[in-house]
Amino acid sequence: EIVLTQSPGTLSLSPGERATLSCRASQSVSNNYLAWYQQKPGQAPRLLIHAASSRATGIPDRFSGSGSGTDFTLTISRLEPEDFAVYYCLQYGSSPFTFGPGTKVDI
Amino acid sequence: EVQLVESGGALVQPGGSLRLSCATSGFTFSTYNMNWVRQAPGKGLEWVSHISSNGNTIYYADSVKGRFTISRDNAKNSLYLEMNSLRAEDTAIYYCARSWTYWGQGTLVTVSS
């Protein structure tokens, strides 16, 4: 099983700042099948990035993903008020599919 | 518009059974892999089960293997999760997801006496 570790656990920033979130895998993610989700309280997760760096439909370009193998990064170039949420990474390259524990981005 | 609507969540006693359904519309259901993902109250996301578009490939998380059964009816555009021998730790919101892109709003399963 691939274990995903996200850091930091909490990121305290202000609107307009840059956010850098890390997701590290215990072994290489097949085909770089790594996704990033945003989740707000009471809502289902929303797909932001798939295949490590491809933005999902309708996602603003301030969200970008990078990385390969075992190290992946989600960057939010300039935080908007609506970006304060919990972010999860997911590896879907090999079963069992696994999520990271999440990074909370708060003010 | 892609829609996924889960149903079937309820309060059930430990050891009990439940069947969740996910009704879909707005896309060609038979061409997509589907997944169930759950989230315990206040916790993170946990993948539960996967089924391929034609139903031939199925995977389960170790935590539910032997107790849960995923299935689909492509004629009815629906996904199912049969849950047996339920435990308190199965308490969660259960989401269905089209591949990994679109998710429903979830249905709450509570296992408690």
mmCIF file with all atom_site columns, C-alpha atoms in Angstrom, chain A residues 1 37 39 42-45 47 88 90 92 95-101, chain B residues 35 37 39 43-47 50 59-61 95 100-101 103-105:
data_model
loop_
_atom_site.group_PDB
_atom_site.id
_atom_site.type_symbol
_atom_site.label_atom_id
_atom_site.label_alt_id
_atom_site.label_comp_id
_atom_site.label_asym_id
_atom_site.label_entity_id
_atom_site.label_seq_id
_atom_site.pdbx_PDB_ins_code
_atom_site.Cartn_x
_atom_site.Cartn_y
_atom_site.Cartn_z
_atom_site.occupancy
_atom_site.B_iso_or_equiv
_atom_site.pdbx_formal_charge
_atom_site.auth_seq_id
_atom_site.auth_comp_id
_atom_site.auth_asym_id
_atom_site.auth_atom_id
_atom_site.pdbx_PDB_model_num
ATOM 1  C CA . GLU A 1 1   ? 0.000   0.000  0.000   1.00 0.00 ? 1   GLU A CA 1
ATOM 2  C CA . TYR A 1 37  ? -8.904  17.873 -3.946  1.00 0.00 ? 37  TYR A CA 1
ATOM 3  C CA . GLN A 1 39  ? -12.981 20.237 0.577   1.00 0.00 ? 39  GLN A CA 1
ATOM 4  C CA . GLY A 1 42  ? -20.372 20.190 4.625   1.00 0.00 ? 42  GLY A CA 1
ATOM 5  C CA . GLN A 1 43  ? -19.368 19.764 0.993   1.00 0.00 ? 43  GLN A CA 1
ATOM 6  C CA . ALA A 1 44  ? -18.086 16.933 -1.150  1.00 0.00 ? 44  ALA A CA 1
ATOM 7  C CA . PRO A 1 45  ? -14.467 17.118 -2.280  1.00 0.00 ? 45  PRO A CA 1
ATOM 8  C CA . LEU A 1 47  ? -11.177 17.853 -7.957  1.00 0.00 ? 47  LEU A CA 1
ATOM 9  C CA . TYR A 1 88  ? -6.216  16.203 0.096   1.00 0.00 ? 88  TYR A CA 1
ATOM 10 C CA . LEU A 1 90  ? -4.959  10.966 -3.728  1.00 0.00 ? 90  LEU A CA 1
ATOM 11 C CA . TYR A 1 92  ? -4.981  6.328  -8.002  1.00 0.00 ? 92  TYR A CA 1
ATOM 12 C CA . SER A 1 95  ? -4.860  -0.385 -5.682  1.00 0.00 ? 95  SER A CA 1
ATOM 13 C CA . PRO A 1 96  ? -5.414  0.136  -2.831  1.00 0.00 ? 96  PRO A CA 1
ATOM 14 C CA . PHE A 1 97  ? -5.979  3.755  -3.760  1.00 0.00 ? 97  PHE A CA 1
ATOM 15 C CA . THR A 1 98  ? -4.968  6.031  -0.913  1.00 0.00 ? 98  THR A CA 1
ATOM 16 C CA . PHE A 1 99  ? -5.553  9.571  0.309   1.00 0.00 ? 99  PHE A CA 1
ATOM 17 C CA . GLY A 1 100 ? -3.237  11.748 2.302   1.00 0.00 ? 100 GLY A CA 1
ATOM 18 C CA . PRO A 1 101 ? -4.374  13.007 5.731   1.00 0.00 ? 101 PRO A CA 1
ATOM 19 C CA . ASN B 2 35  ? -15.614 4.371  -6.808  1.00 0.00 ? 35  ASN B CA 1
ATOM 20 C CA . VAL B 2 37  ? -15.175 6.791  -0.827  1.00 0.00 ? 37  VAL B CA 1
ATOM 21 C CA . GLN B 2 39  ? -15.405 10.048 5.415   1.00 0.00 ? 39  GLN B CA 1
ATOM 22 C CA . LYS B 2 43  ? -11.867 12.739 9.676   1.00 0.00 ? 43  LYS B CA 1
ATOM 23 C CA . GLY B 2 44  ? -10.181 12.450 6.302   1.00 0.00 ? 44  GLY B CA 1
ATOM 24 C CA . LEU B 2 45  ? -11.153 10.630 3.143   1.00 0.00 ? 45  LEU B CA 1
ATOM 25 C CA . GLU B 2 46  ? -10.882 6.846  2.806   1.00 0.00 ? 46  GLU B CA 1
ATOM 26 C CA . TRP B 2 47  ? -11.259 4.964  -0.450  1.00 0.00 ? 47  TRP B CA 1
ATOM 27 C CA . HIS B 2 50  ? -13.653 0.460  -7.167  1.00 0.00 ? 50  HIS B CA 1
ATOM 28 C CA . TYR B 2 59  ? -11.040 -3.730 -5.743  1.00 0.00 ? 59  TYR B CA 1
ATOM 29 C CA . TYR B 2 60  ? -11.709 -3.243 -2.048  1.00 0.00 ? 60  TYR B CA 1
ATOM 30 C CA . ALA B 2 61  ? -9.917  -1.584 0.827   1.00 0.00 ? 61  ALA B CA 1
ATOM 31 C CA . TYR B 2 95  ? -19.659 9.230  -1.518  1.00 0.00 ? 95  TYR B CA 1
ATOM 32 C CA . TRP B 2 100 ? -12.114 10.528 -9.655  1.00 0.00 ? 100 TRP B CA 1
ATOM 33 C CA . THR B 2 101 ? -13.694 13.602 -11.215 1.00 0.00 ? 101 THR B CA 1
ATOM 34 C CA . TRP B 2 103 ? -18.631 13.175 -6.708  1.00 0.00 ? 103 TRP B CA 1
ATOM 35 C CA . GLY B 2 104 ? -22.110 13.000 -5.229  1.00 0.00 ? 104 GLY B CA 1
ATOM 36 C CA . GLN B 2 105 ? -23.076 14.818 -2.042  1.00 0.00 ? 105 GLN B CA 1
#
